Short mmCIF file of C-alpha atoms in Angstrom, two decimals:
data_model
loop_
_atom_site.label_atom_id
_atom_site.label_comp_id
_atom_site.label_asym_id
_atom_site.label_seq_id
_atom_site.Cartn_x
_atom_site.Cartn_y
_atom_site.Cartn_z
CA UNK A 28 13.98 31.75 212.92
CA UNK A 29 10.72 33.61 213.39
CA UNK A 30 10.45 37.37 212.95
CA UNK A 31 9.73 39.46 216.05
CA UNK A 32 6.36 41.17 215.96
CA UNK A 33 7.76 44.53 217.08
CA UNK A 34 10.37 44.76 214.26
CA UNK A 35 9.68 47.87 212.14
CA UNK A 36 8.48 47.41 208.55
CA UNK A 37 9.75 49.65 205.78
CA UNK A 38 7.59 50.10 202.71
CA UNK A 39 8.83 51.92 199.60
CA UNK A 40 5.97 53.59 197.76
CA UNK A 41 6.81 54.17 194.11
CA UNK A 42 4.55 56.32 192.00
CA UNK A 43 4.03 56.18 188.26
CA UNK A 44 6.48 59.02 187.67
CA UNK A 45 9.09 58.06 190.27
CA UNK A 46 12.51 57.02 189.00
CA UNK A 47 15.65 55.32 190.21
CA UNK A 48 18.59 57.34 188.93
CA UNK A 49 22.21 56.49 188.25
CA UNK A 50 24.00 59.57 186.97
CA UNK A 51 21.87 60.69 183.99
CA UNK A 52 20.39 57.23 183.32
CA UNK A 53 16.97 56.76 184.94
CA UNK A 54 14.81 53.72 185.45
CA UNK A 55 11.04 54.00 185.90
CA UNK A 56 10.09 50.85 187.87
CA UNK A 57 6.35 51.06 187.17
CA UNK A 58 6.69 51.44 183.41
CA UNK A 59 9.95 49.40 183.48
CA UNK A 60 11.56 51.79 181.04
CA UNK A 61 14.93 53.53 180.83
CA UNK A 62 15.13 57.27 180.30
CA UNK A 63 17.93 59.83 180.08
CA UNK A 64 17.94 63.07 182.03
CA UNK A 65 20.31 65.22 179.97
CA UNK A 66 21.26 68.15 182.19
CA UNK A 67 21.76 71.46 180.40
CA UNK A 68 25.41 72.45 180.40
CA UNK A 69 26.54 75.48 182.31
CA UNK A 70 27.24 78.58 180.23
CA UNK A 71 29.73 79.93 182.76
CA UNK A 72 33.35 80.13 181.66
CA UNK A 73 34.96 79.56 178.29
CA UNK A 74 34.84 76.18 176.65
CA UNK A 75 38.08 74.14 176.66
CA UNK A 76 38.96 70.65 175.49
CA UNK A 77 38.77 69.44 179.08
CA UNK A 78 35.28 70.94 179.48
CA UNK A 79 34.06 69.16 176.31
CA UNK A 80 35.44 65.84 177.54
CA UNK A 81 33.65 66.42 180.85
CA UNK A 82 30.37 67.14 179.05
CA UNK A 83 30.71 63.95 177.00
CA UNK A 84 31.55 61.73 179.97
CA UNK A 85 28.63 63.10 181.98
CA UNK A 86 26.20 61.05 179.91
CA UNK A 87 26.07 57.57 181.46
CA UNK A 88 25.30 55.07 178.71
CA UNK A 89 26.67 51.65 179.80
CA UNK A 90 24.67 49.64 177.23
CA UNK A 91 25.43 51.91 174.30
CA UNK A 92 21.84 52.84 173.48
CA UNK A 93 22.98 56.36 172.57
CA UNK A 94 26.06 55.23 170.64
CA UNK A 95 24.96 56.74 167.30
CA UNK A 96 24.67 60.17 168.91
CA UNK A 97 27.62 60.06 171.31
CA UNK A 98 29.99 58.83 168.60
CA UNK A 99 29.59 62.21 166.92
CA UNK A 100 30.87 63.80 170.12
CA UNK A 101 33.82 61.38 170.19
CA UNK A 102 34.69 62.25 166.59
CA UNK A 103 34.44 65.96 167.43
CA UNK A 104 36.81 65.50 170.36
CA UNK A 105 39.25 63.54 168.20
CA UNK A 106 39.28 66.38 165.69
CA UNK A 107 40.20 68.75 168.50
CA UNK A 108 42.98 66.38 169.49
CA UNK A 109 44.40 66.50 165.96
CA UNK A 110 44.45 70.33 166.19
CA UNK A 111 46.86 69.97 169.16
CA UNK A 112 44.96 72.40 171.37
CA UNK A 113 45.93 72.49 175.05
CA UNK A 114 43.49 71.03 177.58
CA UNK A 115 42.78 74.33 179.30
CA UNK A 116 43.10 76.61 176.26
CA UNK A 117 40.06 78.60 175.17
CA UNK A 118 38.60 77.09 172.01
CA UNK A 119 37.90 79.19 168.91
CA UNK A 120 34.44 80.73 168.80
CA UNK A 121 33.20 78.64 165.87
CA UNK A 122 34.19 75.40 167.65
CA UNK A 123 32.44 76.54 170.84
CA UNK A 124 29.28 77.25 168.86
CA UNK A 125 29.37 73.84 167.18
CA UNK A 126 29.70 72.06 170.53
CA UNK A 127 26.95 74.10 172.21
CA UNK A 128 24.60 73.33 169.31
CA UNK A 129 25.46 69.62 169.55
CA UNK A 130 24.83 69.56 173.30
CA UNK A 131 21.55 71.44 172.99
CA UNK A 132 20.34 68.77 170.56
CA UNK A 133 21.27 66.10 173.12
CA UNK A 134 18.55 67.48 175.40
CA UNK A 135 15.96 66.07 172.98
CA UNK A 136 16.95 62.61 174.22
CA UNK A 137 14.87 63.27 177.32
CA UNK A 138 11.88 62.15 175.24
CA UNK A 139 13.47 58.74 174.77
CA UNK A 140 11.83 55.80 176.56
CA UNK A 141 13.54 52.41 176.23
CA UNK A 142 11.89 49.17 177.47
CA UNK A 143 14.17 47.44 179.97
CA UNK A 144 13.06 43.98 178.90
CA UNK A 145 14.88 42.81 175.79
CA UNK A 146 12.44 39.87 175.75
CA UNK A 147 8.87 41.31 175.98
CA UNK A 148 7.24 38.24 177.53
CA UNK A 149 7.35 34.48 177.89
CA UNK A 150 9.20 33.03 174.96
CA UNK A 151 9.90 29.57 173.60
CA UNK A 152 12.70 30.52 171.21
CA UNK A 153 15.46 33.10 171.74
CA UNK A 154 18.11 34.05 169.15
CA UNK A 155 20.98 36.50 169.52
CA UNK A 156 22.18 38.43 166.48
CA UNK A 157 25.22 40.70 166.29
CA UNK A 158 26.06 43.24 163.59
CA UNK A 159 29.22 45.22 162.80
CA UNK A 160 30.23 47.94 160.37
CA UNK A 161 32.82 50.67 159.85
CA UNK A 162 33.26 54.05 158.18
CA UNK A 163 36.24 56.35 157.77
CA UNK A 164 35.46 58.01 161.12
CA UNK A 165 34.28 55.20 163.41
CA UNK A 166 33.36 51.53 163.64
CA UNK A 167 30.73 49.89 165.79
CA UNK A 168 28.91 46.73 166.82
CA UNK A 169 25.44 46.08 168.17
CA UNK A 170 23.58 43.01 169.45
CA UNK A 171 19.85 42.22 169.25
CA UNK A 172 17.66 39.72 171.05
CA UNK A 173 15.17 37.96 168.79
CA UNK A 174 12.41 36.06 170.57
CA UNK A 175 9.17 34.34 169.71
CA UNK A 176 6.24 34.84 172.04
CA UNK A 177 3.77 32.11 172.94
CA UNK A 178 1.34 33.36 170.29
CA UNK A 179 4.01 32.77 167.61
CA UNK A 180 4.88 36.43 167.01
CA UNK A 181 8.55 37.36 166.62
CA UNK A 182 10.11 40.34 168.45
CA UNK A 183 13.52 41.96 168.09
CA UNK A 184 15.06 44.52 170.46
CA UNK A 185 18.44 46.16 170.88
CA UNK A 186 20.42 44.68 173.78
CA UNK A 187 23.68 46.63 173.70
CA UNK A 188 26.12 48.41 171.40
CA UNK A 189 29.64 49.78 171.35
CA UNK A 190 31.59 52.19 169.15
CA UNK A 191 35.18 53.29 168.67
CA UNK A 192 36.63 56.12 166.59
CA UNK A 193 39.14 55.25 163.91
CA UNK A 194 42.86 55.90 164.52
CA UNK A 195 44.19 59.33 163.64
CA UNK A 196 46.97 57.84 161.52
CA UNK A 197 44.36 56.45 159.15
CA UNK A 198 43.58 52.95 157.94
CA UNK A 199 41.94 51.20 155.01
CA UNK A 200 38.20 50.52 155.06
CA UNK A 201 38.68 46.70 154.96
CA UNK A 202 40.95 46.91 158.03
CA UNK A 203 38.39 49.08 159.82
CA UNK A 204 35.66 46.59 158.90
CA UNK A 205 37.84 43.86 160.41
CA UNK A 206 38.27 45.92 163.59
CA UNK A 207 34.47 46.23 163.71
CA UNK A 208 34.17 42.45 163.46
CA UNK A 209 36.68 42.07 166.31
CA UNK A 210 34.71 44.58 168.40
CA UNK A 211 31.55 42.54 167.77
CA UNK A 212 33.30 39.31 168.79
CA UNK A 213 34.48 40.93 172.05
CA UNK A 214 31.01 42.35 172.74
CA UNK A 215 29.41 38.95 172.05
CA UNK A 216 31.85 37.34 174.49
CA UNK A 217 30.83 39.74 177.26
CA UNK A 218 27.14 39.18 176.57
CA UNK A 219 27.61 35.40 176.65
CA UNK A 220 29.33 35.67 180.03
CA UNK A 221 26.54 37.88 181.43
CA UNK A 222 23.72 35.72 180.09
CA UNK A 223 25.60 32.49 180.81
CA UNK A 224 25.12 31.12 177.31
CA UNK A 225 27.55 29.77 174.72
CA UNK A 226 28.80 32.51 172.42
CA UNK A 227 28.73 30.02 169.54
CA UNK A 228 24.93 30.30 169.56
CA UNK A 229 25.21 33.87 168.28
CA UNK A 230 24.60 34.71 164.62
CA UNK A 231 26.98 37.40 163.47
CA UNK A 232 26.56 39.69 160.46
CA UNK A 233 28.80 42.00 158.41
CA UNK A 234 28.33 43.77 155.09
CA UNK A 235 32.03 43.32 154.19
CA UNK A 236 32.68 40.43 151.81
CA UNK A 237 36.42 41.03 152.32
CA UNK A 238 36.13 40.37 156.06
CA UNK A 239 34.16 37.18 155.34
CA UNK A 240 36.89 36.15 152.91
CA UNK A 241 39.59 36.77 155.53
CA UNK A 242 37.68 34.74 158.12
CA UNK A 243 37.44 31.86 155.65
CA UNK A 244 41.13 32.06 154.66
CA UNK A 245 44.11 30.21 156.02
CA UNK A 246 45.76 32.37 158.68
CA UNK A 247 49.23 31.68 157.31
CA UNK A 248 48.26 33.26 153.99
CA UNK A 249 47.31 36.62 155.57
CA UNK A 250 49.60 39.51 156.41
CA UNK A 251 50.43 40.10 160.07
CA UNK A 252 47.91 42.87 160.89
CA UNK A 253 44.97 40.97 159.42
CA UNK A 254 46.13 37.53 160.61
CA UNK A 255 46.39 38.67 164.25
CA UNK A 256 42.85 40.08 164.31
CA UNK A 257 41.37 37.13 162.47
CA UNK A 258 43.00 34.86 165.05
CA UNK A 259 41.44 36.90 167.89
CA UNK A 260 38.01 36.66 166.26
CA UNK A 261 38.36 32.91 165.70
CA UNK A 262 39.38 32.42 169.35
CA UNK A 263 35.86 33.51 170.33
CA UNK A 264 33.66 32.65 167.35
CA UNK A 265 33.43 30.13 164.52
CA UNK A 266 33.42 30.75 160.77
CA UNK A 267 29.95 29.26 160.34
CA UNK A 268 28.49 31.95 162.63
CA UNK A 269 29.40 34.75 160.22
CA UNK A 270 26.97 35.82 157.50
CA UNK A 271 26.63 38.60 154.95
CA UNK A 272 24.07 41.40 155.12
CA UNK A 273 23.39 44.34 152.83
CA UNK A 274 24.57 47.76 153.99
CA UNK A 275 21.07 49.25 153.90
CA UNK A 276 19.83 46.57 156.31
CA UNK A 277 22.82 46.66 158.65
CA UNK A 278 21.95 48.47 161.91
CA UNK A 279 25.67 48.77 162.77
CA UNK A 280 25.97 51.25 159.90
CA UNK A 281 24.14 53.73 162.15
CA UNK A 282 26.70 53.95 165.02
CA UNK A 283 29.60 53.86 162.54
CA UNK A 284 28.33 57.04 160.85
CA UNK A 285 26.30 58.67 163.63
CA UNK A 286 22.80 60.10 163.94
CA UNK A 287 21.31 63.31 165.27
CA UNK A 288 19.18 62.91 168.42
CA UNK A 289 15.89 63.61 166.65
CA UNK A 290 16.73 60.91 164.07
CA UNK A 291 17.64 58.39 166.76
CA UNK A 292 14.24 58.78 168.44
CA UNK A 293 12.41 57.40 165.38
CA UNK A 294 15.01 54.98 163.97
CA UNK A 295 13.29 51.61 163.88
CA UNK A 296 16.36 49.98 162.33
CA UNK A 297 18.40 50.97 165.38
CA UNK A 298 15.97 49.93 168.09
CA UNK A 299 14.65 46.75 166.45
CA UNK A 300 17.21 45.74 163.85
CA UNK A 301 16.40 44.73 160.25
CA UNK A 302 12.74 43.98 159.59
CA UNK A 303 13.37 40.32 158.74
CA UNK A 304 14.43 39.65 162.35
CA UNK A 305 10.75 39.85 163.22
CA UNK A 306 9.75 37.22 160.65
CA UNK A 307 10.17 33.47 160.33
CA UNK A 308 13.71 32.38 159.44
CA UNK A 309 12.49 30.26 156.53
CA UNK A 310 11.56 33.49 154.77
CA UNK A 311 15.13 34.88 154.97
CA UNK A 312 17.16 35.00 151.77
CA UNK A 313 20.53 35.98 153.28
CA UNK A 314 23.53 33.71 152.81
CA UNK A 315 27.26 33.93 153.64
CA UNK A 316 29.57 35.04 150.83
CA UNK A 317 33.04 33.51 150.61
CA UNK A 318 35.72 35.02 148.37
CA UNK A 319 38.67 33.14 146.92
CA UNK A 320 41.94 34.04 148.64
CA UNK A 321 43.46 35.28 145.36
CA UNK A 322 40.88 38.10 145.21
CA UNK A 323 41.50 39.35 148.75
CA UNK A 324 43.81 42.17 149.85
CA UNK A 325 46.40 41.65 152.59
CA UNK A 326 47.24 38.12 151.36
CA UNK A 327 50.87 37.04 151.22
CA UNK A 328 52.25 36.07 147.84
CA UNK A 329 53.03 32.37 147.66
CA UNK A 330 55.93 31.37 145.45
CA UNK A 331 56.22 27.83 144.14
CA UNK A 332 59.57 26.23 144.96
CA UNK A 333 60.68 23.67 142.40
CA UNK A 334 62.93 21.76 144.81
CA UNK A 335 63.32 21.67 148.56
CA UNK A 336 67.09 22.09 148.89
CA UNK A 337 68.68 23.89 145.91
CA UNK A 338 66.08 24.65 143.21
CA UNK A 339 68.75 25.66 140.62
CA UNK A 340 70.83 22.49 140.79
CA UNK A 341 67.74 20.43 141.42
CA UNK A 342 66.22 21.25 138.03
CA UNK A 343 69.42 21.47 135.94
CA UNK A 344 70.91 18.14 136.98
CA UNK A 345 68.01 16.27 135.34
CA UNK A 346 68.70 17.65 131.87
CA UNK A 347 71.65 17.57 129.49
CA UNK A 348 70.01 19.09 126.40
CA UNK A 349 68.70 22.67 126.09
CA UNK A 350 65.40 22.09 124.28
CA UNK A 351 64.34 19.34 126.66
CA UNK A 352 65.10 21.50 129.68
CA UNK A 353 63.25 24.46 128.16
CA UNK A 354 60.10 22.40 127.64
CA UNK A 355 60.40 20.83 131.09
CA UNK A 356 60.55 24.22 132.82
CA UNK A 357 57.67 25.49 130.63
CA UNK A 358 55.45 22.58 131.69
CA UNK A 359 56.38 23.12 135.36
CA UNK A 360 55.41 26.80 135.02
CA UNK A 361 52.04 25.88 133.51
CA UNK A 362 51.43 23.36 136.29
CA UNK A 363 52.27 25.93 138.99
CA UNK A 364 49.77 28.35 137.43
CA UNK A 365 47.15 25.62 137.49
CA UNK A 366 47.80 24.94 141.18
CA UNK A 367 47.43 28.66 141.94
CA UNK A 368 44.21 28.74 139.87
CA UNK A 369 45.69 31.25 137.43
CA UNK A 370 44.50 28.99 134.60
CA UNK A 371 41.43 26.75 134.53
CA UNK A 372 42.92 23.54 133.21
CA UNK A 373 45.58 21.81 131.10
CA UNK A 374 46.67 23.56 127.92
CA UNK A 375 49.10 23.00 125.06
CA UNK A 376 52.63 24.38 125.05
CA UNK A 377 52.80 27.76 123.28
CA UNK A 378 55.58 30.11 122.19
CA UNK A 379 54.88 32.58 125.06
CA UNK A 380 55.26 29.68 127.51
CA UNK A 381 58.67 28.81 126.05
CA UNK A 382 59.78 32.46 126.17
CA UNK A 383 58.72 32.74 129.80
CA UNK A 384 60.54 29.48 130.63
CA UNK A 385 63.70 30.77 128.90
CA UNK A 386 63.69 33.90 131.09
CA UNK A 387 63.05 31.76 134.17
CA UNK A 388 66.07 29.58 133.43
CA UNK A 389 68.39 32.56 132.93
CA UNK A 390 67.10 34.23 136.11
CA UNK A 391 67.91 31.05 138.05
CA UNK A 392 71.39 30.82 136.52
CA UNK A 393 72.19 34.47 137.23
CA UNK A 394 70.80 34.23 140.76
CA UNK A 395 73.21 31.37 141.42
CA UNK A 396 76.33 32.99 139.87
CA UNK A 397 75.74 36.77 140.11
CA UNK A 398 73.83 37.21 143.38
CA UNK A 399 75.96 40.15 144.59
CA UNK A 400 75.65 41.93 141.26
CA UNK A 401 71.85 41.44 141.22
CA UNK A 402 71.62 42.81 144.76
CA UNK A 403 73.65 45.92 143.88
CA UNK A 404 71.82 46.63 140.64
CA UNK A 405 68.47 46.08 142.38
CA UNK A 406 69.34 48.89 144.82
CA UNK A 407 70.29 51.20 141.97
CA UNK A 408 74.02 50.88 142.66
CA UNK A 409 76.94 49.82 140.48
CA UNK A 410 78.28 46.28 140.62
CA UNK A 411 81.24 45.68 143.00
CA UNK A 412 84.64 46.78 141.70
CA UNK A 413 86.00 43.22 141.73
CA UNK A 414 83.04 41.92 139.70
CA UNK A 415 83.72 40.28 136.32
CA UNK A 416 80.75 42.19 134.92
CA UNK A 417 81.98 45.71 135.71
CA UNK A 418 83.42 46.31 132.20
CA UNK A 419 80.07 45.39 130.60
CA UNK A 420 78.14 48.35 132.10
CA UNK A 421 75.46 45.91 133.24
CA UNK A 422 71.91 46.85 134.20
CA UNK A 423 68.85 44.98 135.48
CA UNK A 424 65.68 44.56 133.43
CA UNK A 425 62.85 42.13 134.07
CA UNK A 426 65.01 40.40 136.69
CA UNK A 427 67.83 39.71 134.19
CA UNK A 428 71.33 41.22 134.00
CA UNK A 429 71.86 42.68 130.52
CA UNK A 430 74.91 44.22 128.85
CA UNK A 431 74.85 48.01 128.63
CA UNK A 432 76.98 50.44 126.65
CA UNK A 433 76.93 52.64 123.56
CA UNK A 434 74.94 50.16 121.48
CA UNK A 435 71.91 51.72 123.15
CA UNK A 436 72.09 54.45 120.48
CA UNK A 437 72.15 52.03 117.56
CA UNK A 438 69.24 50.99 115.34
CA UNK A 439 69.60 47.32 116.26
CA UNK A 440 66.80 45.31 117.86
CA UNK A 441 66.70 45.73 121.61
CA UNK A 442 67.55 42.08 122.29
CA UNK A 443 70.70 42.46 120.16
CA UNK A 444 71.74 45.75 121.77
CA UNK A 445 71.48 44.32 125.28
CA UNK A 446 72.31 40.57 125.34
CA UNK A 447 71.78 38.46 128.46
CA UNK A 448 74.93 37.85 130.52
CA UNK A 449 75.80 34.14 131.01
CA UNK A 450 78.43 32.75 133.42
CA UNK A 451 81.49 31.07 131.93
CA UNK A 452 81.42 27.55 133.35
CA UNK A 453 77.75 26.94 134.04
CA UNK A 454 76.01 23.86 132.68
CA UNK A 455 73.27 25.94 131.05
CA UNK A 456 75.84 28.04 129.17
CA UNK A 457 77.42 24.86 127.86
CA UNK A 458 74.03 23.48 126.77
CA UNK A 459 73.30 26.72 124.94
CA UNK A 460 76.58 26.52 123.01
CA UNK A 461 75.91 22.87 122.13
CA UNK A 462 72.46 23.76 120.82
CA UNK A 463 73.87 26.41 118.47
CA UNK A 464 76.74 24.09 117.45
CA UNK A 465 74.25 21.50 116.20
CA UNK A 466 72.11 24.13 114.43
CA UNK A 467 75.24 25.45 112.64
CA UNK A 468 76.09 21.90 111.47
CA UNK A 469 79.25 21.79 113.59
CA UNK A 470 80.66 25.10 112.37
CA UNK A 471 83.93 26.53 113.66
CA UNK A 472 84.39 28.26 117.04
CA UNK A 473 84.38 31.79 115.53
CA UNK A 474 81.03 31.21 113.79
CA UNK A 475 79.63 29.57 116.91
CA UNK A 476 80.63 32.45 119.19
CA UNK A 477 79.26 35.11 116.84
CA UNK A 478 75.90 33.32 116.67
CA UNK A 479 75.67 32.97 120.47
CA UNK A 480 76.57 36.64 120.96
CA UNK A 481 73.59 37.78 118.92
CA UNK A 482 71.40 37.24 122.01
CA UNK A 483 73.77 36.35 124.87
CA UNK A 484 77.08 37.47 126.29
CA UNK A 485 78.89 34.46 127.80
CA UNK A 486 81.91 35.23 129.94
CA UNK A 487 85.05 33.57 128.49
CA UNK A 488 82.99 32.89 125.39
CA UNK A 489 85.95 32.10 123.13
CA UNK A 490 87.15 29.39 125.49
CA UNK A 491 83.69 27.80 125.64
CA UNK A 492 83.27 28.07 121.85
CA UNK A 493 86.60 26.33 121.14
CA UNK A 494 85.86 23.64 123.72
CA UNK A 495 82.43 22.97 122.21
CA UNK A 496 83.65 22.96 118.61
CA UNK A 497 86.50 20.52 119.38
CA UNK A 498 84.18 17.85 120.83
#
């Protein structure tokens, strides 16, 4: 359809200094730069928390270019929130002065001129790099576009950034670093949707070796808080995308700690990223760091189960002689340590291994026969009134029920003052009696019982001693 000759033509003449404005963010079409027109705040009326929030929200910064400066305002507002000051209440004079000084410094951002093009010119290669970091007050993420021009020169420019203040209730630095990594993953997802590229092409960087260790760990090994956030990160990204960077080279350290406006104007690290982004990748010396799960915090403790159904009966039914069972449990303990990488390789059986195995056996026996008593003593309470152990004044030490009483004040060795309690009819108790019976060259029941009671207190010991001696 042809255009009528008499239709009016509208021509928009744009001068060198003309701008297109959206709130306080301005775009100069001729120079193709962004600028900020920070309006001086009104001095009328007293400052309140609501007025400070209004001042902070007046600055329109959708891409997060001013994140390092504005995060200081967010932290200031959070501190006011912790003071529980009403929204309309007049703020103390010193707080008003601090805010007015902060806002006056914001006016220096008028000198800021940001190129709109993240890619300066025609480019053959384009990389996207994201960085994250955290401090005790805030955590942040930022993304840079790295491109190579036709003449082979590399360029790097800030594309966008985002910050969040840390929770008032407090959190550990590794958890905050993980939240920063999650914020970066979410920001990378939004960029990939806007640029219509696969987010897996991003290269992501953190200075936290703990976060890298979590990302390389099995999710089932991690505690709930960490596991949930690692799962969210892995829904968007892949482990191979994550790399380690030194803190001094990490541009995300800037929004996590904040900068003053005059410092932001000249911060090359913020506007262009680390210097090596503008060099050939073959010259980089940065590599991912992966930590073993045993060295990481927030990892669940894994306990080795000796049998699937009933571990107590499962191990005891295979032995009928005490010394054999003791060595068998000792070797199983050594093997479990090897599987958990607590020891480097096979080793010979030593006295400490046998002592540890002995305690393990008695813990298993008592857990089977005295579970209620162990539960009560573990909570600092007395054993139930109907318990067979009540007259022994029992107490819990190193996971074992020991006999208490007035022998505590004697000069005897500790193991003689507080013998280990053994159940009357258990197979292990019987094996222990048989061991001593052989060592005593088949002595009588009274001698056998007295020898056993030097270290142990078997319930119905006389009955077991007579039964053993008569066989």
